[in-house]
GROMACS .gro file of C-alpha atoms in nm:
model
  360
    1UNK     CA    1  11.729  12.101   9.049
    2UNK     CA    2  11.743  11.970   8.729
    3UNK     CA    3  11.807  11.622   8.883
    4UNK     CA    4  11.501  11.645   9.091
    5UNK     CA    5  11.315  11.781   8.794
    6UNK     CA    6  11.356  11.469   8.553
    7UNK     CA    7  11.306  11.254   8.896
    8UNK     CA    8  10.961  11.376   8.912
    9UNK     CA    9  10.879  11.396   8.588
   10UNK     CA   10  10.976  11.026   8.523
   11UNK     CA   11  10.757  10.899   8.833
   12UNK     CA   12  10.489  11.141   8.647
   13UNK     CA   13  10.507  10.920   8.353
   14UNK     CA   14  10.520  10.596   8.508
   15UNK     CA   15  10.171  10.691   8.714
   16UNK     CA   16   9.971  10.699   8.405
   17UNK     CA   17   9.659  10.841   8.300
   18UNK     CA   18   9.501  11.177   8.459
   19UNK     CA   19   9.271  11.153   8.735
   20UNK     CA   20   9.004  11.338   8.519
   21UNK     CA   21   9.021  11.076   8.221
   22UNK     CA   22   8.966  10.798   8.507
   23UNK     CA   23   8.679  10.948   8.649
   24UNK     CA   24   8.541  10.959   8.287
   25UNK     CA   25   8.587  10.603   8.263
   26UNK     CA   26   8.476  10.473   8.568
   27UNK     CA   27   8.138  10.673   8.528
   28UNK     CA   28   8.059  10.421   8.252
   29UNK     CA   29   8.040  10.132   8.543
   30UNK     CA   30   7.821   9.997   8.783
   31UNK     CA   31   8.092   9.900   9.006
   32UNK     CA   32   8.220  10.229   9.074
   33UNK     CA   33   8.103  10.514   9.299
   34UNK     CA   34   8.207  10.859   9.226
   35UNK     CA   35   8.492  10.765   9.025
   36UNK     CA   36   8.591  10.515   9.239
   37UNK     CA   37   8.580  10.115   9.243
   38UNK     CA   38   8.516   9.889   9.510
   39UNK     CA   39   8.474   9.518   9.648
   40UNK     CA   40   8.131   9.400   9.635
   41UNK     CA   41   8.250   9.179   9.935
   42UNK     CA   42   8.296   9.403  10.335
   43UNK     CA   43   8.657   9.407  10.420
   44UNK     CA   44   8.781   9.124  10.691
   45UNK     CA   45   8.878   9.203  11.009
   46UNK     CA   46   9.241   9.322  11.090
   47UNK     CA   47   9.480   9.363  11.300
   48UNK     CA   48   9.515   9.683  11.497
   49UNK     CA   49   9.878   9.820  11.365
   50UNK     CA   50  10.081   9.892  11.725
   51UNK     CA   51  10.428   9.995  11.738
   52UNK     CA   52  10.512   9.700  11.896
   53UNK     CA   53  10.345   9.489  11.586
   54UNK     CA   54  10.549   9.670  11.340
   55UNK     CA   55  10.877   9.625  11.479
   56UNK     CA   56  10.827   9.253  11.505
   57UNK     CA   57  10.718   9.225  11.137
   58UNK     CA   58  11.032   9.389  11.073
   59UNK     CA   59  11.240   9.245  11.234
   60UNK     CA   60  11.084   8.904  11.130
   61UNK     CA   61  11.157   9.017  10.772
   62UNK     CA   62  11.505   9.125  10.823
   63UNK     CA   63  11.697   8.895  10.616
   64UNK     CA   64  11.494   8.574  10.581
   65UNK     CA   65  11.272   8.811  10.317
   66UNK     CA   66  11.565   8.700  10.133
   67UNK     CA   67  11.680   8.387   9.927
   68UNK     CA   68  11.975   8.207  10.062
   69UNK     CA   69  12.158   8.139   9.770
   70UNK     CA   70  12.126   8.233   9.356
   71UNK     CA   71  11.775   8.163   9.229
   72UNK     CA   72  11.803   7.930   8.994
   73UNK     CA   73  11.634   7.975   8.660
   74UNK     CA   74  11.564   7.797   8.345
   75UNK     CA   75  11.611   7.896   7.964
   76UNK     CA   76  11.283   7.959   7.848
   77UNK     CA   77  11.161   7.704   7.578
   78UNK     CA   78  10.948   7.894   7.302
   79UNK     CA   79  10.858   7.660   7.030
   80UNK     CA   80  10.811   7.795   6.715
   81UNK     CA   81  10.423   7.679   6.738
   82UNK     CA   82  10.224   7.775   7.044
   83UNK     CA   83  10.113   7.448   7.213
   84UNK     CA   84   9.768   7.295   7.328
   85UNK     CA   85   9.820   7.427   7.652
   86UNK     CA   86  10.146   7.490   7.812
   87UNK     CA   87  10.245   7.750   8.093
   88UNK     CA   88  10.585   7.913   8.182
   89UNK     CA   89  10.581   8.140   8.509
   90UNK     CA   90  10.768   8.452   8.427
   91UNK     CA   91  10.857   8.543   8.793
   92UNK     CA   92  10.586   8.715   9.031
   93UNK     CA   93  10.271   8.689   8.884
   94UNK     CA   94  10.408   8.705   8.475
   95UNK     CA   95  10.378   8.361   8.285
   96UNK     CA   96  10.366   8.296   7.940
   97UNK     CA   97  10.066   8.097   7.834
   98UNK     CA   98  10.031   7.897   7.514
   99UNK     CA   99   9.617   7.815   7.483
  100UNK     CA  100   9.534   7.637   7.150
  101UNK     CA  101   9.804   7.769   6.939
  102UNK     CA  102   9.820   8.144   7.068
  103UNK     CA  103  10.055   8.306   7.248
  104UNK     CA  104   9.916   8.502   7.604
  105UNK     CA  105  10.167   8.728   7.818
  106UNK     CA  106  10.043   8.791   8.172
  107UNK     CA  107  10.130   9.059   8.387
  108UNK     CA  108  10.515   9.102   8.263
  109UNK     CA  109  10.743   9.315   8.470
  110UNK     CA  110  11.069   9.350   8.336
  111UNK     CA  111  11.220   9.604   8.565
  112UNK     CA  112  11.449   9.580   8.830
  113UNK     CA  113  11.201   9.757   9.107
  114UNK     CA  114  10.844   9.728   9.133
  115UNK     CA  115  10.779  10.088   9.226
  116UNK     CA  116  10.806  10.424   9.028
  117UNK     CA  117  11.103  10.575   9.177
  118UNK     CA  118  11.382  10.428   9.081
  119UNK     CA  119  11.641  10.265   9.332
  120UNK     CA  120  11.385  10.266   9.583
  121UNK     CA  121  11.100   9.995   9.696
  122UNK     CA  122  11.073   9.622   9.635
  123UNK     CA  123  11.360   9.490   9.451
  124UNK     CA  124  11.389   9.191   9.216
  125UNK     CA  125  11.546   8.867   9.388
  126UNK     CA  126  11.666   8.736   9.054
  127UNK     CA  127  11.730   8.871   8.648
  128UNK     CA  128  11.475   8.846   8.410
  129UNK     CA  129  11.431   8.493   8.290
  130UNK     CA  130  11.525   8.604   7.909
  131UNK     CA  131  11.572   8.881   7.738
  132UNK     CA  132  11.187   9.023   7.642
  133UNK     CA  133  11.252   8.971   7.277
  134UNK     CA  134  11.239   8.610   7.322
  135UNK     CA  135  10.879   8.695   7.368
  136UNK     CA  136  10.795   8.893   7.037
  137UNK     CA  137  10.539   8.667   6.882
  138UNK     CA  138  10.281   8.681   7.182
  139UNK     CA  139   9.919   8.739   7.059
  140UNK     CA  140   9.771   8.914   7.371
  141UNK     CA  141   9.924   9.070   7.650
  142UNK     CA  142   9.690   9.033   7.948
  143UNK     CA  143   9.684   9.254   8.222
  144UNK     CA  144   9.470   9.248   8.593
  145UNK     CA  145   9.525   9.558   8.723
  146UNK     CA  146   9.727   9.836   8.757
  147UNK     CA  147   9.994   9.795   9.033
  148UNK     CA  148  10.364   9.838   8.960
  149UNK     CA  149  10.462   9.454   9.039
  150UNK     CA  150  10.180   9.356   8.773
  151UNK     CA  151  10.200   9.717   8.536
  152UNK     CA  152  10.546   9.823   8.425
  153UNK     CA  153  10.532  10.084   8.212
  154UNK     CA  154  10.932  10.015   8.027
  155UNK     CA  155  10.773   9.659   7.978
  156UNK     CA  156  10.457   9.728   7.765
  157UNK     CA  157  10.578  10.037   7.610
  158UNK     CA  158  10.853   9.798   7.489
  159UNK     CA  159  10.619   9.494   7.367
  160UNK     CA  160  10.417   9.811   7.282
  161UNK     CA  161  10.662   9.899   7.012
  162UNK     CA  162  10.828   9.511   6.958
  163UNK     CA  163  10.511   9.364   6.882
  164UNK     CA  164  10.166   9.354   6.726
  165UNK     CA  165  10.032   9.232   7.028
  166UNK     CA  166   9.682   9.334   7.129
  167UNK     CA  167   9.658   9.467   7.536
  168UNK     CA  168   9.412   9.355   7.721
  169UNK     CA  169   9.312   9.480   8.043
  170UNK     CA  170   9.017   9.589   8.343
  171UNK     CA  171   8.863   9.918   8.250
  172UNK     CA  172   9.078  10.218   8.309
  173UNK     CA  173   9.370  10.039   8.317
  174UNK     CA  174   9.337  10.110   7.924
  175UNK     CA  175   9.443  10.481   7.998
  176UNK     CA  176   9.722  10.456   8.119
  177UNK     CA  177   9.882  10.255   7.825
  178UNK     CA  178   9.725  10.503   7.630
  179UNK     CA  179   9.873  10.818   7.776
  180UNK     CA  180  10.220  10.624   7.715
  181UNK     CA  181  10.151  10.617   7.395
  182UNK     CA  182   9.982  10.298   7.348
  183UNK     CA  183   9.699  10.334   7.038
  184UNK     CA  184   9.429  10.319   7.143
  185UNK     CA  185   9.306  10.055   6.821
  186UNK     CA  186   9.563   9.783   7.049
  187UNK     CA  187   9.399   9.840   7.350
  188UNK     CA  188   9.086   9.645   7.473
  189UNK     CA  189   8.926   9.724   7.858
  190UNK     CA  190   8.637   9.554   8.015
  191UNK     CA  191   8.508   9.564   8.319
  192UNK     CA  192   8.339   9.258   8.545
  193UNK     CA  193   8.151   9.010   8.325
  194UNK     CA  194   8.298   9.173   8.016
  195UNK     CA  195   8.391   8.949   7.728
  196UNK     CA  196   8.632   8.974   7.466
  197UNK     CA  197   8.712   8.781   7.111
  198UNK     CA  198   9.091   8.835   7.045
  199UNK     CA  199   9.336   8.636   6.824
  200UNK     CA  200   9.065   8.294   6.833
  201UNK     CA  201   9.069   8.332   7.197
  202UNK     CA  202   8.752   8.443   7.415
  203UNK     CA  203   8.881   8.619   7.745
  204UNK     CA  204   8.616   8.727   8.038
  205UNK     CA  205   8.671   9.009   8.315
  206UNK     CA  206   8.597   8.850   8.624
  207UNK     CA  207   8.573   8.963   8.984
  208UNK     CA  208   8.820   8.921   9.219
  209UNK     CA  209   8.887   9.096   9.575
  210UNK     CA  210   9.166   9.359   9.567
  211UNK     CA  211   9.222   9.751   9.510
  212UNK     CA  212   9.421   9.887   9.245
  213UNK     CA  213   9.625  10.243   9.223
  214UNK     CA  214   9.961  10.409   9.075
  215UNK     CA  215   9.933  10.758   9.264
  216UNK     CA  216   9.803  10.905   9.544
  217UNK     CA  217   9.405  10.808   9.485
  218UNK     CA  218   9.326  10.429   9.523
  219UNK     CA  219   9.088  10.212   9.357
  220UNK     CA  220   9.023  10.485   9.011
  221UNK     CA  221   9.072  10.158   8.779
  222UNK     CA  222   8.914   9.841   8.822
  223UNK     CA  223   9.117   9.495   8.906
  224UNK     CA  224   9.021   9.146   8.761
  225UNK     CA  225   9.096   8.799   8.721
  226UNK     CA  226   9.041   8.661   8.353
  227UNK     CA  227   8.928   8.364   8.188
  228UNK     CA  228   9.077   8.285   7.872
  229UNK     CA  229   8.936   8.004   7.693
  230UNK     CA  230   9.033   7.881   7.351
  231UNK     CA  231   8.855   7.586   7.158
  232UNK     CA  232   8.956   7.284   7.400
  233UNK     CA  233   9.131   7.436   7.700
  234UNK     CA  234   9.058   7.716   7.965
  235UNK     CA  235   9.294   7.893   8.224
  236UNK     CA  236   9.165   8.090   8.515
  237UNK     CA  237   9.435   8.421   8.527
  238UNK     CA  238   9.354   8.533   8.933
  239UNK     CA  239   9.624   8.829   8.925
  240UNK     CA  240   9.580   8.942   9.276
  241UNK     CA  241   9.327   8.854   9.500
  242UNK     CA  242   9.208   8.789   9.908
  243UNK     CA  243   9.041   8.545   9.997
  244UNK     CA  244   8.645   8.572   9.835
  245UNK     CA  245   8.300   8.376   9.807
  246UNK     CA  246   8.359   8.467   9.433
  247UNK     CA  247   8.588   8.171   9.371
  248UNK     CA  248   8.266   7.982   9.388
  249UNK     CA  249   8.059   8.140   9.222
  250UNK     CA  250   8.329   8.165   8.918
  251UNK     CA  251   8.347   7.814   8.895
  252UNK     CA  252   8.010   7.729   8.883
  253UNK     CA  253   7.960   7.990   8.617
  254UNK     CA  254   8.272   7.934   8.436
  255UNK     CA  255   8.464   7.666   8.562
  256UNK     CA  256   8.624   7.383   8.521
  257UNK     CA  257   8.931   7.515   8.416
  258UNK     CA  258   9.230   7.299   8.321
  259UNK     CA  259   9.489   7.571   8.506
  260UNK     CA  260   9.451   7.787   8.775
  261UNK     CA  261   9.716   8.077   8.817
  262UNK     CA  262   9.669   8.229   9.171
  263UNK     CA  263   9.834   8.458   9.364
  264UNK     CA  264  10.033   8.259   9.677
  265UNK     CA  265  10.252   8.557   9.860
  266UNK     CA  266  10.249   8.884  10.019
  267UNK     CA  267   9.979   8.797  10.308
  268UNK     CA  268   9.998   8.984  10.629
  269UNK     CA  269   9.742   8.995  10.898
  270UNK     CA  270   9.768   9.401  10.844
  271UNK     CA  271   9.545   9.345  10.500
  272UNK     CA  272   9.370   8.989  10.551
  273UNK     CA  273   9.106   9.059  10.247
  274UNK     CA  274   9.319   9.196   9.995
  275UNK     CA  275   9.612   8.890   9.982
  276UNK     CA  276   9.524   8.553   9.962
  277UNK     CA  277   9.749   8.348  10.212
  278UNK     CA  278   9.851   8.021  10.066
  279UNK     CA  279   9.571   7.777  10.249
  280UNK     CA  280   9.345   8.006  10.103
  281UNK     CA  281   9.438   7.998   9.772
  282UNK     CA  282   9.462   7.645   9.736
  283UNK     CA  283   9.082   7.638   9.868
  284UNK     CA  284   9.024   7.872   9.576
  285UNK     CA  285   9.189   7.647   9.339
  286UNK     CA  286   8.940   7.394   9.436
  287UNK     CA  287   8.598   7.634   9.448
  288UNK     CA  288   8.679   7.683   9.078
  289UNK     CA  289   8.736   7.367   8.947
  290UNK     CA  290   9.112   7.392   8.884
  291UNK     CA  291   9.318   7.063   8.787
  292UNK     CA  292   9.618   7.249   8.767
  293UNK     CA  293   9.760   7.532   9.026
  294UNK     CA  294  10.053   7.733   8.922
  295UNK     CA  295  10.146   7.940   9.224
  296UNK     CA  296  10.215   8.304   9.170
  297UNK     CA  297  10.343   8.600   9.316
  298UNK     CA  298  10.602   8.471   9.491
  299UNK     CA  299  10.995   8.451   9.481
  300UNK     CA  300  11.072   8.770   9.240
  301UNK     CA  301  10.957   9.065   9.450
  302UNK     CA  302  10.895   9.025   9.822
  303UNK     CA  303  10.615   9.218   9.921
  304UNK     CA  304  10.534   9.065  10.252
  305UNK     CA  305  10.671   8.999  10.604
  306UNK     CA  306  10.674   8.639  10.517
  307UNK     CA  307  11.011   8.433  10.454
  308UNK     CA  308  11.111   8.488  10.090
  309UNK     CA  309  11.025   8.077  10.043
  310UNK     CA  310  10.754   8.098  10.287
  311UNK     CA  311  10.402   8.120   9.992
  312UNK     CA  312  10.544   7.769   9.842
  313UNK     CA  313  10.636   7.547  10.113
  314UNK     CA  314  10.290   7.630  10.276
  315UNK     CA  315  10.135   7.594   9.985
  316UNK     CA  316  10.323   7.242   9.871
  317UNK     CA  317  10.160   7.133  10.265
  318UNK     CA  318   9.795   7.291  10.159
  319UNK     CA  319   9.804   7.129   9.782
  320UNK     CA  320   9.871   6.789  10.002
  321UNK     CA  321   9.636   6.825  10.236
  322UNK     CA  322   9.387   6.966   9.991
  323UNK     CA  323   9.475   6.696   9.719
  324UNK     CA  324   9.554   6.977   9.521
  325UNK     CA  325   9.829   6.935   9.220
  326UNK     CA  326  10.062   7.198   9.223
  327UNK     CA  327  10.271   7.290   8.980
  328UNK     CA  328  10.630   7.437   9.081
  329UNK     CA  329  10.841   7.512   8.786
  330UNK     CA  330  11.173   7.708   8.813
  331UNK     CA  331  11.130   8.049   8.675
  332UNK     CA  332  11.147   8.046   8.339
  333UNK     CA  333  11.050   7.688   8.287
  334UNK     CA  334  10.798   7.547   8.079
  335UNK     CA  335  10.560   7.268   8.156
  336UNK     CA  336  10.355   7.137   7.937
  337UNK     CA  337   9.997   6.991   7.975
  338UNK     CA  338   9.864   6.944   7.636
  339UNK     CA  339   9.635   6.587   7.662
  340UNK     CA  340   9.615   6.625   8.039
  341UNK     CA  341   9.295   6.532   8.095
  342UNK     CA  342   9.304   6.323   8.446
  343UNK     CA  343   9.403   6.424   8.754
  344UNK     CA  344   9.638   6.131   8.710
  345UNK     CA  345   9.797   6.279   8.392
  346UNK     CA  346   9.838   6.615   8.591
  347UNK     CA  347  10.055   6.469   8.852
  348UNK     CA  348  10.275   6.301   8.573
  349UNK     CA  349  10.283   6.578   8.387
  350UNK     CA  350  10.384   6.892   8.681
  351UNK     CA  351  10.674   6.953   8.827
  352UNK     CA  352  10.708   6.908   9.203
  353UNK     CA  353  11.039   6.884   9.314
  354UNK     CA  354  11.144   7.163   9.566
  355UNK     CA  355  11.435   7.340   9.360
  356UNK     CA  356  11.454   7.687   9.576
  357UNK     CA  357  11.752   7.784   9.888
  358UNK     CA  358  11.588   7.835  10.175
  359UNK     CA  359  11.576   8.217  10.348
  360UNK     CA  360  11.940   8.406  10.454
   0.00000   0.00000   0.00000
């Protein structure tokens, strides 16, 4: 009993902020709805979920939803002064940004499950890059939404207590840090078309098409991509996304943006508005004016029914066919695009080669 007790007390925890302090929040926007968020966009068709259909995703999963071989990683290169501009992709959807001289974490998930039960749900397919610590000088921690593969509670608390760092995140999402403990003075929320000055940076909430939700109730905190510009360069954070007429519009209102992260796996015909498959997200790459596309959310946690390598070979064929440049870094690597300013230099500058095993 006592087993069972701390068991649901520590899922509890890692759930966050009570539904009544959410509500409160969300009253304050015009994109909610009775406490609740939503798409400005009308969910795409999908597929009608039969028996039959499940089974096959299944057993299309079974195994290849799995790397081959070890996934190999690189030492993460810090240098002692933040660079121009300079990425290295955590894993999933966490990356390490250097934008004029400062220091941005994105969506870092330390843990070894993306769920809040322990020992249960999507496991990771490889360690952490580096122990977190080598990450205790970052300025900002930046956060889109709320999920457990781009939230992890051990992870902030830690940077929480490791480092000064300033959290930044969609409105609502601030309460849960804060019922963790989190003060509130290191916490900043917006919602869509909020800005924010932090650390010489400028960072806007933008839309995006997704849901968010750590319990029960969906969609009580809002999701967002950012833009976080800094004197001379700008990076376009998507976090999660479907496939939306908002790519557009953001890059005619805020675009061009030297770097595009955007989301490339965990597509299924079961939710076609809510993951971006990777066709689509290179075509949102190019609606906002992106030189540079680091792929994300793919190869750390496997959320899909797609082949564990499946998000980056199809999006290697899209960035070609799209004229695209992709960036493909091992985890943990950094690449570095300080004086890219052509789509020439890009190319030179990105790493391409193909360095994961294929599926079991």
């Amino acid at each position: 009993m006592i087993g069972l007790a701390g068991l649901g007390l520590h899922v509890r925890r890692n759930m966050g902020a009570r539904s009544g302090e959410l509500r409160r929040l969300a009253a304050t926007s015009p994109n909610a709805v009775d406490g609740v968020f939503a798409n400005t966009e009308p969910g795409l068709p999908r597929a009608k979920a039969s028996l039959r259909m499940l089974v096959n995703l299944v057993r299309s999963r079974a195994g290849r939803n799995l790397p081959g071989d070890r996934v190999p990683l690189a030492e993460p290169r810090v240098p002692t002064v933040p660079g121009g501009l300079a990425v290295t992709w955590l894993g999933h959807a966490g990356a390490l940004l250097e934008v004029d001289g400062r220091r941005v974490l994105v969506d870092p998930v330390w843990s070894e499950y993306a769920t809040p039960v322990p020992f249960v749900g999507p496991r990771r397919l490889h360690p952490p890059v580096a122990p977190l610590t080598v990450f205790s000088d970052t300025d900002l921690v930046l956060l889109s939404h709320d999920h457990y593969d781009h939230l992890d509670r051990p992870t902030v608390l830690r940077l929480a207590r490791d480092t000064s760092a300033v959290f930044v995140c969609p409105l609502g999402v601030g309460a849960h840090l804060r019922s963790w403990g989190i003060a509130g003075h290191r916490v900043v929320e917006r919602d869509w078309d909020g800005v924010v000055h932090v650390a010489g940076l400028t960072l806007t909430c933008l839309e995006t098409r997704h849901f968010s939700g750590r319990g029960l109730r969906r969609n009580t905190t809002q999701w967002a991509a950012w833009k976080v510009a800094g004197p001379d360069h700008t990076v376009y954070v998507g976090g999660d996304t479907g496939p939306s007429r908002v790519h557009a519009r953001t890059g005619a209102e805020h675009g061009p943006f030297d770097l595009t992260l955007l989301p490339v796996g965990a597509y299924a015909e079961l939710w076609p508005d809510i993951h971006a498959d990777p066709e689509q997200a290179v075509a949102a790459h190019g609606a906002l004016g992106g030189r540079v596309m680091l792929p994300i959310h793919w190869g750390t946690f496997n959320l899909g029914f797609h082949p564990w390598d499946e998000p980056v070979e199809r999006a290697r064929k899209a960035a070609a066919d799209q004229d695209a440049v992709l960036a493909l870094p091992r985890p943990g690597q950094r690449v570095d695009l300080t004086g890219v300013r052509t789509i020439d230099d890009a190319r030179a500058a990105v790493p391409t080669e193909p360095w994961w095993p294929g599926p079991r």
